[in-house]
Amino acid sequence: MSLLRGLLGMELIGTSVRLFLDFQEKLASLDMRNLRFALKQEGHSRRDMFETLTRYAFPLAHSLPIFAFLNEEKFNVDGWTVYNPVEEYRRQGLPNHHWRITFINKCYELCDTYPALLVVPYRASDDDLRRVATFRSRNRIPVLSWIHPENKTVIVRCSQPLVGMSGKRNKDDEKYLDVIRETNRQISKLTIYDARPNVNAVANKATGGGYESDDAYHNAELFFLDIHNIHVMRESLKKVKDIVYPNVEESHWLSSLESTHWLEHIKLVLTGAIQVADKVSSGKSSVLVHCSDGWDRTAQLTSLAMLMLDSFYRSIEGFEILVQKEWISFGHKFASRIGHGDKNHADADRSPIFLQFIDCVWQMSKQFPTAFEFNERFLITILDHLYSCRFGTFLYNCESAREKQKVTERTVSLWSLINSNKDKFKNPFYTKEINRVLYPVASMRHLELWVNYYIRWNPRIKQQQPNPVEQRYVELLALRDEYIQRLEELQLASSAKLSDPSTSPSGPSQMMPHVHTHF
Amino acid sequence: MLGKGVVGGGGGTKAPKPSFVSYVRPEEIHTNEKEVTEKEVTLHLLPGEQLLCEASTVLKYVQEDSCQRGIYGKLVCTDFKIAFLGDDESALDNDETQFKNKVIGENDITLHCVDQIYGVFDEKKKPLFGQLKKYPEKLIIHCKDLRVFHFGLRYTKEEEVKRIVSGIIHHTQAPKLLKRLFLFSYASAAQNNTATDPKNHTVMFDTLKDWCWELERTKGNVKYKAVSVNEGYKVGERLPAFFVVPTPLPEEDVRCFQGRGIPIWCWSCHNGCALLKMSALPKEQDDGLLQVQKSFLDGIYKTIHRPPYEIVKTEDLSSNFLSLQDIQTAYSKFKQLFLIDNSTEFWDTDIKWFSLLESSSWLDIIRRCLKKAIEITECLEAQNMNVLLLEENASDLCCLLSSLVQVMMDPHCRTRVGFQSLVQKEWIMGGHCFLDRCNHLRQSDKEEVPVFLLFLDCVWQLVHQHPPAFDFTETYLTVLSDSLYLPIFSTFFFNSPHQKYINMHQRQLSLPLTQSKSSPKRGFFREETDHLIKNLLGRRISKLINSSDELQDNFREFYESWHSKPTDYHGLLLPHIEGPEIKVWAQRYLRWIPEAQILGGGRVATMSKLLEMMEEVEHLQEKIDERHHSQGALLAEAPPLLRSSARLSSLFPFALLQRHSSKPVLPTSGWKALGDEDDLAKREDEFVDLGDV
């Protein structure tokens, strides 16, 4: 009837009110909210309203542009410049003797879902790469994600090999993996983490996929990480919504939470990432990660492992680069997984894989409250704009599509919003620690439901914002700064009294190093 | 390293399953034997403590990096504790040993702290009690503070095994006489060296003056009076010597039923409403006597219920609320979740953690207590009614709810001294039977109910949700819960003030620590920890919210309206009680489990940052003062409280030994069946045929 369900975003532009609804029912559930409007007016206006809403909510179904292309917001920082692959690889010390940067995919000819710029073993020629591509699902060949600055072991990502029922082999692929293994001059085997459960990997053979067998890859050791597929994750999140909306379960909260399996999935993803990070950090061997296509579970694992290993990614800009690199440029199918502007909410391609990754990050930041430069609001803001279509950041499935649509020219980046307003997203407890590897504890004893995100629309569950300890700390910080200033003034005054004004500037600067020791 | 042998897997996914009967191989031990005898640690005895029996070449198992290793040493049993003397503390660095428990070492278990003893016979675990025919090859001790010790006895001489095992069983499990408590030997041997700070001390409520002071503080003296009718316990043994009753109540009434059936004052609210408690009259069969009881109660009721001036609402806790049996059952299930023998057990239970937690009902019991306390608060605060708590002896749930309500309503009770005074007033003087409820004398398991721990857990929920409202931290509560089993403080070792009186005063003894409510903290840890325990947050002058203008008669409305306003930490404080908000008190329950440790993380991380900042601000303040007084000279830098470089474990300041592990802990158990989602799980992410089959 005249009840409309859906998530509504309103944006005021100039004098006209533009409504845009980016979601239909299914997506509203990702946001854990259902809105209902009861319209009082009688007559045809209800119908108009409904039609307008659906039209702007699902612009693609009505051949309208997504709002990001109409957004005229201006920020004093350009978020599109945050990620520059060459700079990021240079930060990692690449290229080096064993790894080279290749432009073979400049026109997305080698692999249409990969970025233009790739890092591959120095000893593998462009022809080798082309031959390997024929043996990897959707040509997503193994390429470098991260290199350990000291022991030079690497994290490499790709898709599954096209083994099929007949157990096909490909000499080039086998050789290529061996070349990767040898890059850090270790004699140990290459470790392959297949993110899927064993049975699913086997089942994939029926459709031409599969995994690296012991027979074909002598110098590799394969482990399955038992992470479930996008459909399981989608259903699991649906169940989370059922227990938090419209009422929060009370006396059976814990068993209801368990029955959603959501935290169990989080646990498995984190456990997998810890294993990847530990392998690399201990210098035991390089790691190759894949699932089926290498754009969902693989992205979760590589990016979380990188977050554990490299403290750079725990800063605000570092995290933006991580998302931009491992998720956006490597073709996590945001458009399909979220369904931006599309009305087909029962689409089986939809799945909260990126949300799950952000949840894992939140769990880590909860366990290590001083290790991240960003706060909870930063993560929530990212998720809000994952769905909002206000920014171009998460539009389309891959870099080639984004390039075609000129996203960077025609839309604003989410990072523009965040970076021009950084103070709002900073964690006051952040203590920069270089070279510290963070291993979260992937136990249900420590994992919790992210109440401030999933249950934030429930007025009964209202967590204090900001957290009182944090607030107190911020107050102390302000007090400290005030004292420092007063001390400086006193020093200036006293040195003025001592009649030698030229020595006065040295006073405050003497103070500063002590005061800033922790920062 | 002594007797070090690695048993079990090294952390990989395919690690062999270590079981609780993993042993260090004999060869590895014998090679190290000589070294062992040289490095023996001496036994430290308290004044009055006596060694009862000992055994050497005992192996203590240590969990580390998901393998077990053994440490060689001597196992002793005294009349105060069981202690293991080994060399495993050598690895500790100085920074963290500052925060060591002064009375109880890492490997000490007080006799009262022993919960259950198991023996391992031919790889089978059996509970041990009474006379043994056969002696086990391994001893497993589960403690009431949830530590688990494994002692291997394979290499111990048979004679010594017999002596130590039967000694430990006897001294921890056989019924005991009150006068045999270590408390008394300690008290007569130790010097009375209590230094009391008169300004800042806990109110003991053992004098009339203390009660008058409390009446004055809460402005209850208008309607209530302190009486000394029970001085010398002439009227009743369940009552304290001094207490407070409504002013119009005749003192003779107190004598009628030894103080039963009398409304006893607990606390007065800012609007004059009071929280009262009453124990039930003795059960009578005789109609005549029942008639007498009835008219007595009618008379009492008329003195306190005089509408419209005084309205009383009664809460019968014996029939409409939790039973002690519920609490006992829940806790015995709950504690099993933390008494974990090894890593495998930890990960096996991890998958089912939430449902196991729920099936224990412990968290639900906490929620019900908090909810009841909110209901009572609503009556007092919003409906201007007096509340009378009724219970058989008025000494279990009465203590719990009255003190919980006071913590929520009276900011004074959220300071350290105020909280200790509250415990003294409601629990000690209220006659909570600590001796029976903790089963200190091992006389009846049925009576053992963790009511006080339940109270501390409820308070912890509040501390966890509103840290700035409290002058103490969770560490304080954890240490307080530990002191229940530490028989050098007399506080928690009697059933009533009367029992304490006859046992202490008549024997001409006074404990060194009669100001004991402050002693578990003061000097219990070394001084530095004081800062950690003392809360760092908020110290404004308290003022109470006045919300009497909004009269609400409904719990929900009261609850939701409070939560919709910004919190005044110095006023009324309500907990959140929704499903996700009631949490496990991880520091108390998970602290000994190495798998649950977050290296360099947890709340300690932010707390120590806060401490550093406090110190820095104080330091700057001193400098400014210095400038005002003498110009120029800079103050000497104060040494930092916590070495900022030290990365603390989430278990700090407990369980120091596991700290060195730097490897990640990896779950070893697999995936649980998805049930109805199996179909989905088998599907491919996106169905695309990738090539020929």
PDB file of N, CA and C in Angstrom, chain A residues 160 165 200 204 206-207 229-231 235 239 252 254-255 258 265 267-268 275 292 333 337 367-368 431 433 436 441 443-446 460 464 468 480 483 491 515, chain B residues 13 340 346 349-350 352 354-355 358 466 468 537 560 569 576 578 581 596-597 599-602 609 616 621 627 647 671 677 680-681 683-686 688 690 692-693:
ATOM      1  N   GLN A 160      41.934 -19.309  -8.601  1.00  0.00           N
ATOM      2  CA  GLN A 160      42.212 -20.751  -8.600  1.00  0.00           C
ATOM      3  C   GLN A 160      42.801 -21.211  -9.945  1.00  0.00           C
ATOM      4  N   MET A 165      38.156 -31.502 -13.862  1.00  0.00           N
ATOM      5  CA  MET A 165      37.967 -32.884 -13.458  1.00  0.00           C
ATOM      6  C   MET A 165      39.129 -33.776 -13.878  1.00  0.00           C
ATOM      7  N   ASN A 200      34.547 -27.523  -1.059  1.00  0.00           N
ATOM      8  CA  ASN A 200      34.199 -26.577  -2.118  1.00  0.00           C
ATOM      9  C   ASN A 200      35.278 -26.515  -3.190  1.00  0.00           C
ATOM     10  N   ASN A 204      34.759 -27.450  -7.111  1.00  0.00           N
ATOM     11  CA  ASN A 204      35.075 -26.509  -8.171  1.00  0.00           C
ATOM     12  C   ASN A 204      35.689 -27.162  -9.399  1.00  0.00           C
ATOM     13  N   ALA A 206      34.574 -29.541 -10.929  1.00  0.00           N
ATOM     14  CA  ALA A 206      33.482 -29.848 -11.852  1.00  0.00           C
ATOM     15  C   ALA A 206      33.229 -28.714 -12.828  1.00  0.00           C
ATOM     16  N   THR A 207      33.523 -27.485 -12.419  1.00  0.00           N
ATOM     17  CA  THR A 207      33.317 -26.354 -13.317  1.00  0.00           C
ATOM     18  C   THR A 207      34.644 -25.873 -13.895  1.00  0.00           C
ATOM     19  N   ASN A 229      31.468 -19.268   1.314  1.00  0.00           N
ATOM     20  CA  ASN A 229      31.275 -18.437   0.131  1.00  0.00           C
ATOM     21  C   ASN A 229      30.343 -17.246   0.370  1.00  0.00           C
ATOM     22  N   ILE A 230      30.161 -16.461  -0.640  1.00  0.00           N
ATOM     23  CA  ILE A 230      29.400 -15.217  -0.499  1.00  0.00           C
ATOM     24  C   ILE A 230      27.939 -15.449  -0.121  1.00  0.00           C
ATOM     25  N   HIS A 231      27.383 -16.588  -0.509  1.00  0.00           N
ATOM     26  CA  HIS A 231      25.971 -16.843  -0.213  1.00  0.00           C
ATOM     27  C   HIS A 231      25.761 -17.124   1.257  1.00  0.00           C
ATOM     28  N   GLU A 235      23.450 -14.845   3.913  1.00  0.00           N
ATOM     29  CA  GLU A 235      22.386 -15.380   4.753  1.00  0.00           C
ATOM     30  C   GLU A 235      22.693 -15.145   6.236  1.00  0.00           C
ATOM     31  N   LYS A 239      20.450 -13.068   9.109  1.00  0.00           N
ATOM     32  CA  LYS A 239      20.043 -13.554  10.429  1.00  0.00           C
ATOM     33  C   LYS A 239      20.434 -12.576  11.526  1.00  0.00           C
ATOM     34  N   HIS A 252      17.660 -14.663  25.275  1.00  0.00           N
ATOM     35  CA  HIS A 252      18.325 -15.658  24.430  1.00  0.00           C
ATOM     36  C   HIS A 252      19.284 -15.004  23.464  1.00  0.00           C
ATOM     37  N   LEU A 254      22.492 -14.620  23.421  1.00  0.00           N
ATOM     38  CA  LEU A 254      23.736 -15.301  23.070  1.00  0.00           C
ATOM     39  C   LEU A 254      23.520 -16.466  22.111  1.00  0.00           C
ATOM     40  N   SER A 255      22.484 -17.266  22.376  1.00  0.00           N
ATOM     41  CA  SER A 255      22.288 -18.391  21.461  1.00  0.00           C
ATOM     42  C   SER A 255      21.766 -17.902  20.112  1.00  0.00           C
ATOM     43  N   GLU A 258      24.766 -16.780  18.297  1.00  0.00           N
ATOM     44  CA  GLU A 258      25.525 -17.924  17.808  1.00  0.00           C
ATOM     45  C   GLU A 258      24.876 -18.526  16.565  1.00  0.00           C
ATOM     46  N   HIS A 265      32.096 -16.756  11.306  1.00  0.00           N
ATOM     47  CA  HIS A 265      32.721 -16.439  10.025  1.00  0.00           C
ATOM     48  C   HIS A 265      33.854 -15.429  10.224  1.00  0.00           C
ATOM     49  N   LYS A 267      35.611 -15.088  12.826  1.00  0.00           N
ATOM     50  CA  LYS A 267      36.699 -15.830  13.450  1.00  0.00           C
ATOM     51  C   LYS A 267      37.536 -16.567  12.413  1.00  0.00           C
ATOM     52  N   LEU A 268      36.865 -17.195  11.453  1.00  0.00           N
ATOM     53  CA  LEU A 268      37.601 -17.955  10.443  1.00  0.00           C
ATOM     54  C   LEU A 268      38.407 -17.042   9.520  1.00  0.00           C
ATOM     55  N   GLN A 275      47.217 -16.694  10.051  1.00  0.00           N
ATOM     56  CA  GLN A 275      48.119 -17.709   9.528  1.00  0.00           C
ATOM     57  C   GLN A 275      49.000 -17.159   8.400  1.00  0.00           C
ATOM     58  N   SER A 292      38.253 -18.743  -5.178  1.00  0.00           N
ATOM     59  CA  SER A 292      37.866 -19.177  -6.515  1.00  0.00           C
ATOM     60  C   SER A 292      38.353 -18.148  -7.534  1.00  0.00           C
ATOM     61  N   LYS A 333      34.222  -6.957  -6.611  1.00  0.00           N
ATOM     62  CA  LYS A 333      33.096  -6.491  -7.423  1.00  0.00           C
ATOM     63  C   LYS A 333      32.084  -5.717  -6.594  1.00  0.00           C
ATOM     64  N   ARG A 337      28.394  -6.807  -5.622  1.00  0.00           N
ATOM     65  CA  ARG A 337      28.188  -7.214  -4.242  1.00  0.00           C
ATOM     66  C   ARG A 337      27.222  -6.290  -3.509  1.00  0.00           C
ATOM     67  N   GLN A 367      40.535  -4.984  20.028  1.00  0.00           N
ATOM     68  CA  GLN A 367      41.523  -5.718  20.809  1.00  0.00           C
ATOM     69  C   GLN A 367      42.801  -4.922  21.026  1.00  0.00           C
ATOM     70  N   PHE A 368      43.105  -4.040  20.061  1.00  0.00           N
ATOM     71  CA  PHE A 368      44.310  -3.217  20.189  1.00  0.00           C
ATOM     72  C   PHE A 368      43.932  -1.742  20.100  1.00  0.00           C
ATOM     73  N   THR A 431      49.125   5.138  19.196  1.00  0.00           N
ATOM     74  CA  THR A 431      50.550   5.208  19.468  1.00  0.00           C
ATOM     75  C   THR A 431      51.247   4.557  18.294  1.00  0.00           C
ATOM     76  N   GLU A 433      53.633   2.666  16.237  1.00  0.00           N
ATOM     77  CA  GLU A 433      54.673   1.682  16.525  1.00  0.00           C
ATOM     78  C   GLU A 433      55.076   1.020  15.224  1.00  0.00           C
ATOM     79  N   ARG A 436      55.613  -3.342  14.349  1.00  0.00           N
ATOM     80  CA  ARG A 436      54.937  -4.197  15.312  1.00  0.00           C
ATOM     81  C   ARG A 436      53.894  -5.038  14.593  1.00  0.00           C
ATOM     82  N   VAL A 441      43.346 -12.053  18.821  1.00  0.00           N
ATOM     83  CA  VAL A 441      42.987 -13.376  19.307  1.00  0.00           C
ATOM     84  C   VAL A 441      41.654 -13.758  18.667  1.00  0.00           C
ATOM     85  N   SER A 443      39.284 -15.734  19.005  1.00  0.00           N
ATOM     86  CA  SER A 443      38.481 -16.613  19.844  1.00  0.00           C
ATOM     87  C   SER A 443      37.137 -15.947  20.102  1.00  0.00           C
ATOM     88  N   MET A 444      36.088 -16.776  20.156  1.00  0.00           N
ATOM     89  CA  MET A 444      34.761 -16.229  20.432  1.00  0.00           C
ATOM     90  C   MET A 444      34.727 -15.504  21.762  1.00  0.00           C
ATOM     91  N   ARG A 445      35.664 -15.846  22.643  1.00  0.00           N
ATOM     92  CA  ARG A 445      35.724 -15.173  23.936  1.00  0.00           C
ATOM     93  C   ARG A 445      36.016 -13.687  23.770  1.00  0.00           C
ATOM     94  N   HIS A 446      36.646 -13.338  22.666  1.00  0.00           N
ATOM     95  CA  HIS A 446      36.985 -11.926  22.472  1.00  0.00           C
ATOM     96  C   HIS A 446      36.213 -11.249  21.345  1.00  0.00           C
ATOM     97  N   ARG A 460      16.986   1.913  21.989  1.00  0.00           N
ATOM     98  CA  ARG A 460      17.240   1.338  23.314  1.00  0.00           C
ATOM     99  C   ARG A 460      18.701   1.031  23.520  1.00  0.00           C
ATOM    100  N   GLN A 464      27.443   5.001  24.610  1.00  0.00           N
ATOM    101  CA  GLN A 464      27.919   6.355  24.835  1.00  0.00           C
ATOM    102  C   GLN A 464      28.916   6.761  23.777  1.00  0.00           C
ATOM    103  N   PRO A 468      33.502   7.168  27.311  1.00  0.00           N
ATOM    104  CA  PRO A 468      33.892   8.080  28.387  1.00  0.00           C
ATOM    105  C   PRO A 468      35.387   8.104  28.695  1.00  0.00           C
ATOM    106  N   ARG A 480      46.855  19.289  29.039  1.00  0.00           N
ATOM    107  CA  ARG A 480      48.303  19.264  28.869  1.00  0.00           C
ATOM    108  C   ARG A 480      48.752  20.413  27.973  1.00  0.00           C
ATOM    109  N   TYR A 483      48.616  23.645  29.786  1.00  0.00           N
ATOM    110  CA  TYR A 483      49.729  23.806  30.720  1.00  0.00           C
ATOM    111  C   TYR A 483      51.020  24.143  29.994  1.00  0.00           C
ATOM    112  N   GLN A 491      57.694  31.186  31.158  1.00  0.00           N
ATOM    113  CA  GLN A 491      59.108  31.219  30.829  1.00  0.00           C
ATOM    114  C   GLN A 491      59.477  32.493  30.090  1.00  0.00           C
ATOM    115  N   VAL A 515      57.852  17.093  26.497  1.00  0.00           N
ATOM    116  CA  VAL A 515      56.405  17.004  26.497  1.00  0.00           C
ATOM    117  C   VAL A 515      55.892  16.092  25.396  1.00  0.00           C
TER     118      VAL A 515
ATOM    119  N   THR B  13      48.207 -25.400  11.984  1.00  0.00           N
ATOM    120  CA  THR B  13      46.829 -25.851  11.955  1.00  0.00           C
ATOM    121  C   THR B  13      46.731 -27.339  12.161  1.00  0.00           C
ATOM    122  N   ILE B 340      39.894 -24.624  32.364  1.00  0.00           N
ATOM    123  CA  ILE B 340      40.263 -25.295  31.141  1.00  0.00           C
ATOM    124  C   ILE B 340      41.615 -25.973  31.298  1.00  0.00           C
ATOM    125  N   PHE B 346      40.222 -25.511  25.120  1.00  0.00           N
ATOM    126  CA  PHE B 346      39.861 -24.114  24.889  1.00  0.00           C
ATOM    127  C   PHE B 346      39.240 -23.935  23.510  1.00  0.00           C
ATOM    128  N   THR B 349      35.785 -25.722  22.875  1.00  0.00           N
ATOM    129  CA  THR B 349      34.606 -25.070  23.442  1.00  0.00           C
ATOM    130  C   THR B 349      34.371 -23.697  22.818  1.00  0.00           C
ATOM    131  N   ASP B 350      35.348 -23.231  22.065  1.00  0.00           N
ATOM    132  CA  ASP B 350      35.244 -21.877  21.524  1.00  0.00           C
ATOM    133  C   ASP B 350      34.073 -21.713  20.559  1.00  0.00           C
ATOM    134  N   LYS B 352      31.293 -23.234  20.469  1.00  0.00           N
ATOM    135  CA  LYS B 352      29.984 -23.247  21.122  1.00  0.00           C
ATOM    136  C   LYS B 352      29.939 -22.254  22.283  1.00  0.00           C
ATOM    137  N   PHE B 354      29.086 -19.129  22.914  1.00  0.00           N
ATOM    138  CA  PHE B 354      27.919 -18.320  23.269  1.00  0.00           C
ATOM    139  C   PHE B 354      26.782 -19.173  23.828  1.00  0.00           C
ATOM    140  N   SER B 355      26.561 -20.321  23.226  1.00  0.00           N
ATOM    141  CA  SER B 355      25.447 -21.133  23.742  1.00  0.00           C
ATOM    142  C   SER B 355      25.819 -21.767  25.080  1.00  0.00           C
ATOM    143  N   GLU B 358      25.264 -19.096  27.526  1.00  0.00           N
ATOM    144  CA  GLU B 358      23.846 -18.874  27.793  1.00  0.00           C
ATOM    145  C   GLU B 358      23.252 -19.992  28.640  1.00  0.00           C
ATOM    146  N   HIS B 466      30.151   2.249  32.782  1.00  0.00           N
ATOM    147  CA  HIS B 466      30.341   3.660  33.144  1.00  0.00           C
ATOM    148  C   HIS B 466      31.647   3.865  33.924  1.00  0.00           C
ATOM    149  N   PRO B 468      33.853   6.191  34.236  1.00  0.00           N
ATOM    150  CA  PRO B 468      34.165   7.437  34.953  1.00  0.00           C
ATOM    151  C   PRO B 468      33.330   7.651  36.213  1.00  0.00           C
ATOM    152  N   LEU B 537      39.437   8.566  36.952  1.00  0.00           N
ATOM    153  CA  LEU B 537      38.484   9.397  36.245  1.00  0.00           C
ATOM    154  C   LEU B 537      37.624  10.170  37.221  1.00  0.00           C
ATOM    155  N   GLU B 560      14.179   3.925  30.177  1.00  0.00           N
ATOM    156  CA  GLU B 560      14.484   4.540  28.885  1.00  0.00           C
ATOM    157  C   GLU B 560      14.698   6.037  28.994  1.00  0.00           C
ATOM    158  N   TYR B 569      27.782  11.344  35.948  1.00  0.00           N
ATOM    159  CA  TYR B 569      28.509  10.298  36.673  1.00  0.00           C
ATOM    160  C   TYR B 569      28.466  10.492  38.180  1.00  0.00           C
ATOM    161  N   HIS B 576      22.839  -0.637  31.497  1.00  0.00           N
ATOM    162  CA  HIS B 576      22.113  -1.154  30.330  1.00  0.00           C
ATOM    163  C   HIS B 576      21.914  -2.632  30.582  1.00  0.00           C
ATOM    164  N   GLU B 578      20.186  -4.771  28.177  1.00  0.00           N
ATOM    165  CA  GLU B 578      19.820  -5.499  26.969  1.00  0.00           C
ATOM    166  C   GLU B 578      20.829  -6.623  26.709  1.00  0.00           C
ATOM    167  N   GLU B 581      24.538  -6.112  26.131  1.00  0.00           N
ATOM    168  CA  GLU B 581      25.242  -5.234  27.068  1.00  0.00           C
ATOM    169  C   GLU B 581      25.763  -5.944  28.308  1.00  0.00           C
ATOM    170  N   ALA B 596      43.642 -16.782  25.827  1.00  0.00           N
ATOM    171  CA  ALA B 596      42.752 -15.622  25.810  1.00  0.00           C
ATOM    172  C   ALA B 596      43.518 -14.315  25.973  1.00  0.00           C
ATOM    173  N   GLN B 597      44.822 -14.416  26.047  1.00  0.00           N
ATOM    174  CA  GLN B 597      45.625 -13.218  26.270  1.00  0.00           C
ATOM    175  C   GLN B 597      45.831 -12.435  24.976  1.00  0.00           C
ATOM    176  N   LEU B 599      48.259  -9.861  23.526  1.00  0.00           N
ATOM    177  CA  LEU B 599      49.541  -9.256  23.844  1.00  0.00           C
ATOM    178  C   LEU B 599      49.564  -7.795  23.413  1.00  0.00           C
ATOM    179  N   GLY B 600      49.750  -6.929  24.385  1.00  0.00           N
ATOM    180  CA  GLY B 600      49.829  -5.505  24.063  1.00  0.00           C
ATOM    181  C   GLY B 600      48.484  -4.891  23.764  1.00  0.00           C
ATOM    182  N   GLY B 601      47.423  -5.553  24.158  1.00  0.00           N
ATOM    183  CA  GLY B 601      46.104  -5.013  23.847  1.00  0.00           C
ATOM    184  C   GLY B 601      45.186  -5.033  25.046  1.00  0.00           C
ATOM    185  N   GLY B 602      43.918  -4.973  24.778  1.00  0.00           N
ATOM    186  CA  GLY B 602      42.921  -4.959  25.828  1.00  0.00           C
ATOM    187  C   GLY B 602      42.780  -3.584  26.444  1.00  0.00           C
ATOM    188  N   LYS B 609      47.807   4.390  28.858  1.00  0.00           N
ATOM    189  CA  LYS B 609      47.985   5.667  28.155  1.00  0.00           C
ATOM    190  C   LYS B 609      47.418   6.809  28.989  1.00  0.00           C
ATOM    191  N   GLU B 616      51.874  13.107  33.171  1.00  0.00           N
ATOM    192  CA  GLU B 616      52.488  14.210  32.463  1.00  0.00           C
ATOM    193  C   GLU B 616      51.824  15.527  32.847  1.00  0.00           C
ATOM    194  N   GLN B 621      51.990  20.514  35.905  1.00  0.00           N
ATOM    195  CA  GLN B 621      51.389  21.351  36.932  1.00  0.00           C
ATOM    196  C   GLN B 621      52.426  21.713  37.998  1.00  0.00           C
ATOM    197  N   ARG B 627      57.546  27.326  39.006  1.00  0.00           N
ATOM    198  CA  ARG B 627      57.828  28.617  38.366  1.00  0.00           C
ATOM    199  C   ARG B 627      57.288  29.764  39.196  1.00  0.00           C
ATOM    200  N   ARG B 647      55.199  -3.201  26.915  1.00  0.00           N
ATOM    201  CA  ARG B 647      53.917  -3.495  26.298  1.00  0.00           C
ATOM    202  C   ARG B 647      53.217  -4.501  27.191  1.00  0.00           C
ATOM    203  N   TRP B 671      35.244 -26.267  11.777  1.00  0.00           N
ATOM    204  CA  TRP B 671      34.009 -25.560  11.501  1.00  0.00           C
ATOM    205  C   TRP B 671      32.837 -26.398  11.964  1.00  0.00           C
ATOM    206  N   GLU B 677      21.974 -24.405   6.080  1.00  0.00           N
ATOM    207  CA  GLU B 677      22.634 -23.622   5.044  1.00  0.00           C
ATOM    208  C   GLU B 677      23.563 -24.459   4.186  1.00  0.00           C
ATOM    209  N   LEU B 680      23.641 -23.831   0.484  1.00  0.00           N
ATOM    210  CA  LEU B 680      24.318 -22.600   0.091  1.00  0.00           C
ATOM    211  C   LEU B 680      25.814 -22.765   0.118  1.00  0.00           C
ATOM    212  N   ALA B 681      26.285 -23.433   1.160  1.00  0.00           N
ATOM    213  CA  ALA B 681      27.719 -23.558   1.355  1.00  0.00           C
ATOM    214  C   ALA B 681      28.372 -24.278   0.194  1.00  0.00           C
ATOM    215  N   ARG B 683      27.410 -24.099  -2.850  1.00  0.00           N
ATOM    216  CA  ARG B 683      27.348 -23.359  -4.108  1.00  0.00           C
ATOM    217  C   ARG B 683      28.628 -22.610  -4.416  1.00  0.00           C
ATOM    218  N   GLU B 684      28.787 -22.350  -5.663  1.00  0.00           N
ATOM    219  CA  GLU B 684      29.950 -21.566  -6.072  1.00  0.00           C
ATOM    220  C   GLU B 684      29.575 -20.092  -5.945  1.00  0.00           C
ATOM    221  N   ASP B 685      30.579 -19.233  -5.726  1.00  0.00           N
ATOM    222  CA  ASP B 685      30.301 -17.811  -5.594  1.00  0.00           C
ATOM    223  C   ASP B 685      29.505 -17.307  -6.786  1.00  0.00           C
ATOM    224  N   GLU B 686      30.079 -17.515  -7.960  1.00  0.00           N
ATOM    225  CA  GLU B 686      29.343 -17.156  -9.169  1.00  0.00           C
ATOM    226  C   GLU B 686      29.481 -18.332 -10.104  1.00  0.00           C
ATOM    227  N   VAL B 688      30.136 -19.971 -13.185  1.00  0.00           N
ATOM    228  CA  VAL B 688      30.645 -19.771 -14.531  1.00  0.00           C
ATOM    229  C   VAL B 688      31.457 -21.012 -14.870  1.00  0.00           C
ATOM    230  N   LEU B 690      34.400 -22.753 -16.215  1.00  0.00           N
ATOM    231  CA  LEU B 690      35.718 -22.182 -16.463  1.00  0.00           C
ATOM    232  C   LEU B 690      36.500 -22.916 -17.544  1.00  0.00           C
ATOM    233  N   ASP B 692      36.873 -26.824 -19.992  1.00  0.00           N
ATOM    234  CA  ASP B 692      36.380 -28.178 -20.221  1.00  0.00           C
ATOM    235  C   ASP B 692      36.585 -29.027 -18.971  1.00  0.00           C
ATOM    236  N   VAL B 693      35.705 -29.985 -18.821  1.00  0.00           N
ATOM    237  CA  VAL B 693      35.720 -30.770 -17.602  1.00  0.00           C
ATOM    238  C   VAL B 693      36.476 -32.081 -17.825  1.00  0.00           C
TER     239      VAL B 693
END
